[in-house]
PDB file of C-alpha atoms in Angstrom:
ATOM      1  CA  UNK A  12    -164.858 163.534  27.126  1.00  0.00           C
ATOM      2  CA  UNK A  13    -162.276 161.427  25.797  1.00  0.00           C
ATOM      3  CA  UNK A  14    -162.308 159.436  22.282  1.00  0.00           C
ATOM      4  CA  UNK A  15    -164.192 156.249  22.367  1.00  0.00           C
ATOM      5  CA  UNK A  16    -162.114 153.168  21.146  1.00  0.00           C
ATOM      6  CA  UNK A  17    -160.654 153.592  17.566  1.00  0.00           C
ATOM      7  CA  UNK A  18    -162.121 151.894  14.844  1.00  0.00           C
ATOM      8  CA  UNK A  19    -158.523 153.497  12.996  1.00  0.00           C
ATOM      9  CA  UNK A  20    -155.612 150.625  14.367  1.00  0.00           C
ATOM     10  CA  UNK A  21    -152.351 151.808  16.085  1.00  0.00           C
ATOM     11  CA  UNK A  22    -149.280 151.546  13.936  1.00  0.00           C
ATOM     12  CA  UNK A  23    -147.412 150.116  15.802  1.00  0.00           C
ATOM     13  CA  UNK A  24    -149.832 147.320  16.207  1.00  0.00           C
ATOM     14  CA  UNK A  25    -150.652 147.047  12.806  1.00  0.00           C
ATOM     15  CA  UNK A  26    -147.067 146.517  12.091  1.00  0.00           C
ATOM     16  CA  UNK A  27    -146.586 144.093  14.853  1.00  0.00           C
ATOM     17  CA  UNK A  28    -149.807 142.111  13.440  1.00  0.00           C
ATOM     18  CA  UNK A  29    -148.287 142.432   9.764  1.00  0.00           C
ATOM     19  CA  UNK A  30    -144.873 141.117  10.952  1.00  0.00           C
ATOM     20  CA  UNK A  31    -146.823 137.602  12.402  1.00  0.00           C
ATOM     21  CA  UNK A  32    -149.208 137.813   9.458  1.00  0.00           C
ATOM     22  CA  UNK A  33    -145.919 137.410   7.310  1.00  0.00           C
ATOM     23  CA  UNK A  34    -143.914 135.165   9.468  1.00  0.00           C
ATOM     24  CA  UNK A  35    -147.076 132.558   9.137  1.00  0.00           C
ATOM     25  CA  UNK A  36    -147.351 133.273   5.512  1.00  0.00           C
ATOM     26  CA  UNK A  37    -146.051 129.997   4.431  1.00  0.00           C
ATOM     27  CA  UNK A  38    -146.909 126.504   2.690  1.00  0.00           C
ATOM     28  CA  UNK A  39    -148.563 125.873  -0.479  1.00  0.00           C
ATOM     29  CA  UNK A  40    -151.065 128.257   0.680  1.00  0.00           C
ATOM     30  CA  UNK A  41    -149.409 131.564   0.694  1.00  0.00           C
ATOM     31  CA  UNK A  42    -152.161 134.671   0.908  1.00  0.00           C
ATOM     32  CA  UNK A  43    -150.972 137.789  -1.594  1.00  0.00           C
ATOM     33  CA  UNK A  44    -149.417 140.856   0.351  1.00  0.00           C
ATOM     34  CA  UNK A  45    -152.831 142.948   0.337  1.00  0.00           C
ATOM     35  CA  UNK A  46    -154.804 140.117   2.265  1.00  0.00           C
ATOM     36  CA  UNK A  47    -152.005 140.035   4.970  1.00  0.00           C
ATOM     37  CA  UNK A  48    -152.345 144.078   5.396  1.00  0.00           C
ATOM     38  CA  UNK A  49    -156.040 143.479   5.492  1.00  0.00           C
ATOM     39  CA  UNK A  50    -155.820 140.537   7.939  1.00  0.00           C
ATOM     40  CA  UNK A  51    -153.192 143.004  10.175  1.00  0.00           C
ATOM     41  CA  UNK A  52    -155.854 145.597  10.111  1.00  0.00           C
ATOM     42  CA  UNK A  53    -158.688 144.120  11.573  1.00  0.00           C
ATOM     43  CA  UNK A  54    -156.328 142.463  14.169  1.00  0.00           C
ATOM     44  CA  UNK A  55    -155.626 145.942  15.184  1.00  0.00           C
ATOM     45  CA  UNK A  56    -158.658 147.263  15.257  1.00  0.00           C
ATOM     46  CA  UNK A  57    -159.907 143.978  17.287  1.00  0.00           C
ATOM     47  CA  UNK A  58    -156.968 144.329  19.539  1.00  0.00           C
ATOM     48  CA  UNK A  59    -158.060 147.962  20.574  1.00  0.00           C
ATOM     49  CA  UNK A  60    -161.502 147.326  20.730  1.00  0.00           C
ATOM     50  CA  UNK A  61    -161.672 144.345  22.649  1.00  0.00           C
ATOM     51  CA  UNK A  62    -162.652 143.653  26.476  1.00  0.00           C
ATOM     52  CA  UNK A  63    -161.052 140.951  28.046  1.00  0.00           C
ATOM     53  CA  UNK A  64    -163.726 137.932  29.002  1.00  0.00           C
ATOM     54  CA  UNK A  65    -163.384 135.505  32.136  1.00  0.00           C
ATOM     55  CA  UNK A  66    -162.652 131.846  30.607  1.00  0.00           C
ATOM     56  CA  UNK A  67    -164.891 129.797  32.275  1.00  0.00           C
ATOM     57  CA  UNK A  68    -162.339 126.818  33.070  1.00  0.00           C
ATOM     58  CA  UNK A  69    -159.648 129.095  34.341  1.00  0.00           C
ATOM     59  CA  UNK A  70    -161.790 131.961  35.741  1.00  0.00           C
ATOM     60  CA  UNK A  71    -158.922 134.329  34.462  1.00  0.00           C
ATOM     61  CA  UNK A  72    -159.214 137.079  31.549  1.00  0.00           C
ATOM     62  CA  UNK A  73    -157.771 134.672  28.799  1.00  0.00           C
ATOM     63  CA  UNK A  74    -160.032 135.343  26.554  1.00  0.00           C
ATOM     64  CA  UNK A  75    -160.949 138.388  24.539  1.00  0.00           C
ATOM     65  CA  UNK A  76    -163.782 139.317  22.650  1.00  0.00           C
ATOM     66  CA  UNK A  77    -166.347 142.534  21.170  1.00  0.00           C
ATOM     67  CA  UNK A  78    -169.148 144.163  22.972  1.00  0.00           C
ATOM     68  CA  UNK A  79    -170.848 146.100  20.703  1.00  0.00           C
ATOM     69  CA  UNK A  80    -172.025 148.239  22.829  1.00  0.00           C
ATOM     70  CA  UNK A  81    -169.645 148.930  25.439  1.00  0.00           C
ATOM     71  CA  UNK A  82    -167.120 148.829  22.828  1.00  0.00           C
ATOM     72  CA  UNK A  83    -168.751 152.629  21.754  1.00  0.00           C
ATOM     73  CA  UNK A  84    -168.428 153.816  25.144  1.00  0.00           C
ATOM     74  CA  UNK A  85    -165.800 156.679  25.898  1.00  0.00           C
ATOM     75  CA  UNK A  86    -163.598 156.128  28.618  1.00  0.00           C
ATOM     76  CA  UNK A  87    -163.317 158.836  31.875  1.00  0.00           C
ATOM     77  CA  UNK A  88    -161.024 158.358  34.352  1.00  0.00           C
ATOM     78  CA  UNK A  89    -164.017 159.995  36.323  1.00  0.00           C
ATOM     79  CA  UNK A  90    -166.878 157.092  34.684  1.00  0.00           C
ATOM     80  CA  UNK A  91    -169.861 156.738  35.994  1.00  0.00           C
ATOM     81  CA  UNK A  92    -170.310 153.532  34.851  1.00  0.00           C
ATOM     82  CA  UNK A  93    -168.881 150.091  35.755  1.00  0.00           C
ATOM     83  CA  UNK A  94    -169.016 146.783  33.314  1.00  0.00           C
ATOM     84  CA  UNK A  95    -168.136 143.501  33.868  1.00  0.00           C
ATOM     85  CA  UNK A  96    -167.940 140.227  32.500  1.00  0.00           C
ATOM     86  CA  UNK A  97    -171.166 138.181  33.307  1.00  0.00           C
ATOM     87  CA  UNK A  98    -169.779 134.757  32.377  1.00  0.00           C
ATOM     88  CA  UNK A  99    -173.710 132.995  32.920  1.00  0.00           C
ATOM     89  CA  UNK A 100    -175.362 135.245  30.140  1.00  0.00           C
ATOM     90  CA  UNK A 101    -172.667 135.190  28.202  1.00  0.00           C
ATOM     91  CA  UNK A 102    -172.267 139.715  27.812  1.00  0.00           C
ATOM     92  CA  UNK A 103    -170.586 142.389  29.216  1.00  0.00           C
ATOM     93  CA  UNK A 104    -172.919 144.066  31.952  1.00  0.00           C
ATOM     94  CA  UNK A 105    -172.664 147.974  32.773  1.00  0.00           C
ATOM     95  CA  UNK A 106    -174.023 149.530  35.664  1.00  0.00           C
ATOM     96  CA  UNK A 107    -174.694 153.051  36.383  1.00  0.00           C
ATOM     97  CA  UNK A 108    -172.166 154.297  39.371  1.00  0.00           C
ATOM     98  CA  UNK A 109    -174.121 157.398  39.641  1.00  0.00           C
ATOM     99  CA  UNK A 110    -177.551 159.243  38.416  1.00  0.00           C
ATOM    100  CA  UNK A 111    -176.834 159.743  34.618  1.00  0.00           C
ATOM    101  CA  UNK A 112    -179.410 162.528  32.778  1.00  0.00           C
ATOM    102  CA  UNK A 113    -181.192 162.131  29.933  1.00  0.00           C
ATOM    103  CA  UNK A 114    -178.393 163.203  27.770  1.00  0.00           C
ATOM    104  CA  UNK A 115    -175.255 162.910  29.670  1.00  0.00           C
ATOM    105  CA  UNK A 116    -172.616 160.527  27.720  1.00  0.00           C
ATOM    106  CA  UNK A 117    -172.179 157.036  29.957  1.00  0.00           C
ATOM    107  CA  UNK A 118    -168.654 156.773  30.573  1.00  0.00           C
ATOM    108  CA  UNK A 119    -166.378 153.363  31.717  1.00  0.00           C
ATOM    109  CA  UNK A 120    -162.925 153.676  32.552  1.00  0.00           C
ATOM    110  CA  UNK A 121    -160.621 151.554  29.871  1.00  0.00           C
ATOM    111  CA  UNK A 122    -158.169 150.970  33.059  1.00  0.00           C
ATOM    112  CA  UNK A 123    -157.925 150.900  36.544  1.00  0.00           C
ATOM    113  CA  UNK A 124    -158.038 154.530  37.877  1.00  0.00           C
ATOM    114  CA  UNK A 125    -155.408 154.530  40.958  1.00  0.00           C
ATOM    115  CA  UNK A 126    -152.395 155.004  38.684  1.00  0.00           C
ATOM    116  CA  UNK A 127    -150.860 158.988  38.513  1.00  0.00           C
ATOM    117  CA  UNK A 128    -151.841 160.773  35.726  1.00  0.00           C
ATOM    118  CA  UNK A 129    -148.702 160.459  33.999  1.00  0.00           C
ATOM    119  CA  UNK A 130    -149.006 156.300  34.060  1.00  0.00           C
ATOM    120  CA  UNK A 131    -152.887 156.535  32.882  1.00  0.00           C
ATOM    121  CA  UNK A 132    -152.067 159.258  30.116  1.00  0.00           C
ATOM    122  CA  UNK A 133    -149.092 157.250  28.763  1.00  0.00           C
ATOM    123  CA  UNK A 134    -151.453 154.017  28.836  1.00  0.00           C
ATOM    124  CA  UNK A 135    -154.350 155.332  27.197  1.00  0.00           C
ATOM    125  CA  UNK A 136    -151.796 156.920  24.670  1.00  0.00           C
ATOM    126  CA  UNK A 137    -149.982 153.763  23.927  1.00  0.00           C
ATOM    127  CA  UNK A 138    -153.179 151.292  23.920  1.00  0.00           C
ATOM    128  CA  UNK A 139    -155.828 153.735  22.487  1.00  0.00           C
ATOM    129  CA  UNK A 140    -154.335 156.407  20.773  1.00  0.00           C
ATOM    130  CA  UNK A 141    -155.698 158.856  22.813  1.00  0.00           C
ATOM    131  CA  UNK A 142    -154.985 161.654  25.535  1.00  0.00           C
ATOM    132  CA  UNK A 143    -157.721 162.203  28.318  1.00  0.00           C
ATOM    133  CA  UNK A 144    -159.568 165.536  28.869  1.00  0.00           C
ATOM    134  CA  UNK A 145    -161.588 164.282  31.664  1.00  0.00           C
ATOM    135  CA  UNK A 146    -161.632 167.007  34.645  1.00  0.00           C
ATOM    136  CA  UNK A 147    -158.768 164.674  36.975  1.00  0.00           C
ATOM    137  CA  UNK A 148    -156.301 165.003  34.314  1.00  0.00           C
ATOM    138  CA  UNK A 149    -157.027 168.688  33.887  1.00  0.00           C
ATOM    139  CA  UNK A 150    -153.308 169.256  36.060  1.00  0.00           C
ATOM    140  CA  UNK A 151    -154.399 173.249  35.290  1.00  0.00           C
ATOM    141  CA  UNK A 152    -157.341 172.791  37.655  1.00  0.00           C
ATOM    142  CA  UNK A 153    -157.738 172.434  41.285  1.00  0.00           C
ATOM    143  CA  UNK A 154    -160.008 169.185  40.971  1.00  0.00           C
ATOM    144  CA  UNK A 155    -156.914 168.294  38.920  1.00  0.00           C
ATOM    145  CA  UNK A 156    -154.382 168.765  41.111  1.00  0.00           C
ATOM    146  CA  UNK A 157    -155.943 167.399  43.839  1.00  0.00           C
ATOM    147  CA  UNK A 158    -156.895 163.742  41.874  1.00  0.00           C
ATOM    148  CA  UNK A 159    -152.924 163.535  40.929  1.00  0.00           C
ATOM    149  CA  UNK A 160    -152.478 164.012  45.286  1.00  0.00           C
ATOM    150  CA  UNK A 161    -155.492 161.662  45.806  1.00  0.00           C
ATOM    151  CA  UNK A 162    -154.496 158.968  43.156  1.00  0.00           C
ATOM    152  CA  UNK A 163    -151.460 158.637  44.407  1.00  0.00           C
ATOM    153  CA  UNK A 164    -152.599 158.024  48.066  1.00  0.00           C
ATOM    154  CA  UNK A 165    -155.062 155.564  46.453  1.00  0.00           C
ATOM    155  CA  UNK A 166    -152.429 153.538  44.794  1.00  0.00           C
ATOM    156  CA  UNK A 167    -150.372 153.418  48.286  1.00  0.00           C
ATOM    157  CA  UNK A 168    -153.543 152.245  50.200  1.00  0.00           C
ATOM    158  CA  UNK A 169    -154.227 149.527  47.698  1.00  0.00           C
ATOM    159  CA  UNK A 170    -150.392 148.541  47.887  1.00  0.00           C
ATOM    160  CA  UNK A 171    -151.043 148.165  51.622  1.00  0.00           C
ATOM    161  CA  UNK A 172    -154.670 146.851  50.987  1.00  0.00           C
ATOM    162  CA  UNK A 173    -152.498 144.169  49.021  1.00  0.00           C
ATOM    163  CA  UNK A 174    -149.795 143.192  51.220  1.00  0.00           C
ATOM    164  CA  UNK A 175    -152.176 142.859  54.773  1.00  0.00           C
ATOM    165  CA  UNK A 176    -154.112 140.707  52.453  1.00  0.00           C
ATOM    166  CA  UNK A 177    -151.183 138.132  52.010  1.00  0.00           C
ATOM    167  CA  UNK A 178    -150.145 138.424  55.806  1.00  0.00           C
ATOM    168  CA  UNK A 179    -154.082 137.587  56.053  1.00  0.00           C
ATOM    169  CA  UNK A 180    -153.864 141.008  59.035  1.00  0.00           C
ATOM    170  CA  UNK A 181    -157.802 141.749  59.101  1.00  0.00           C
ATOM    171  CA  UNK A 182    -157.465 144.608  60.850  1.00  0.00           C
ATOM    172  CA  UNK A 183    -154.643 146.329  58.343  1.00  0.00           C
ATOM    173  CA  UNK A 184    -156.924 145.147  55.584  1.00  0.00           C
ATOM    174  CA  UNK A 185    -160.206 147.205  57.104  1.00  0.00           C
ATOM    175  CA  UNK A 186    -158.002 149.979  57.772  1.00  0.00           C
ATOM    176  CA  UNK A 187    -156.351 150.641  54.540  1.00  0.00           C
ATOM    177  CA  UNK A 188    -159.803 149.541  52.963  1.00  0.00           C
ATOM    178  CA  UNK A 189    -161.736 152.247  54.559  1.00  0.00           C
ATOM    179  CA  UNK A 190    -158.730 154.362  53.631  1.00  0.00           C
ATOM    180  CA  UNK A 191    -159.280 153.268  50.326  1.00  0.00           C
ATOM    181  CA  UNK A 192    -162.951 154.096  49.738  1.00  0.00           C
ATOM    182  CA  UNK A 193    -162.774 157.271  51.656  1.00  0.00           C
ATOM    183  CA  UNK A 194    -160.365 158.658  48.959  1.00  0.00           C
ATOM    184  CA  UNK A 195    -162.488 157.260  46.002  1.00  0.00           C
ATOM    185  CA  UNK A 196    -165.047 158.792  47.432  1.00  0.00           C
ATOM    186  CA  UNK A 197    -163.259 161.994  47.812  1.00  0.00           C
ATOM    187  CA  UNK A 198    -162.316 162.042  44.224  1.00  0.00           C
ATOM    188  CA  UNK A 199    -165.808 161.060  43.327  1.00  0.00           C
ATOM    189  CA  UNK A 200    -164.622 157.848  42.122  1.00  0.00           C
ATOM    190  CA  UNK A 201    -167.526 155.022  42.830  1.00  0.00           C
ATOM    191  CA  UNK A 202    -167.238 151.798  41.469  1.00  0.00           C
ATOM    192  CA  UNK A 203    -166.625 148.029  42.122  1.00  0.00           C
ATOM    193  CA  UNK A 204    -162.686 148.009  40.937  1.00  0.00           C
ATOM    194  CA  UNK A 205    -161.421 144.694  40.772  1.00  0.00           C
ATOM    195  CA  UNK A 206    -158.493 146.014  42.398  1.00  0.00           C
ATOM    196  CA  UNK A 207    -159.867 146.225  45.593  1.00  0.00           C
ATOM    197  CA  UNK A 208    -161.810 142.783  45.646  1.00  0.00           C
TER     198      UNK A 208
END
């Protein structure tokens, strides 16, 4: 499986961070040098960690914040797990996608899975510091090379899932949904993706 969220912050963040850390640095109240690297740090390390959370007012993912929990989970661009937002209770909910044994490792996916292999690697990369091992980016494997095939058919229904939606076409939208869901489920990819609500 791959590496669960960092707890270690991405350079490049933690520069970016220590750059507005020292651009706001000013006034009578100036911090000393080491508080703005420490300040930097844990902005990282927040930055990687964090799920985005539904503001109430604008119903959009303005808003970030920690899960404890689901912030230890490993990602899989297989997961079989699925968490959301639950905006009443006020926590991050994760249901099982599939049976999980006793002492298999619950998985979420840190992104939505229809991109190729080469978009999700360079994502999880840049955001997480991190190259998948999960069996669909195993490109030396048949199950591998047949997720890059099926991914990329995914992300072509959802673009047509997408555009009968705004010409409001019911019947191109139940078409290219079942095509949809028949390739998840071909790739063994269950879940309620935002993407396709």
């Amino acid at each position: 499986m791959s590496p669960s969220k960092s707890t270690e912050p991405d350079p490049a963040k933690l520069q970016q961070y220590l750059q507005i850390a020292k651009d706001r640095n000013t006034g009578l109240h100036q911090l000393p040098e080491t508080s703005l690297v420490e300040a930097a740090e844990l902005a990282a390390i927040f930055d990687i960690n964090a799920f985005a959370v539904e503001d109430p007012v604008t119903q959009k993912g303005e808003m970030s914040g920690i899960c404890l929990q689901a912030t230890r989970m490993n990602h899989s661009c297989l997961p079989n797990s699925h968490h959301e937002w639950c905006e009443e209770a006020r926590k991050r909910n994760v249901y099982a996608l599939s049976d999980i044994g006793a002492r298999e490792e619950i998985t979420i996916s840190y992104l939505v899975p229809f991109q190729s292999r080469e978009v999700r690697t360079d994502m999880l990369h840049k955001h997480y510091g991190f190259d998948c091992s999960c069996k669909a980016c195993d490109l030396g494997s048949d199950f591998g090379v047949s997720s890059e095939r099926r991914r990329f058919e995914m992300q072509t229904s959802h673009e047509r899932l997408n555009e009968a939606s705004k010409a409001r076409d019911l019947l191109a939208m139940a078409s290219h949904l079942r095509e949809l869901l028949q390739l998840m489920n071909e790739e063994e990819l269950a879940g309620p993706w935002e993407a396709i609500t």
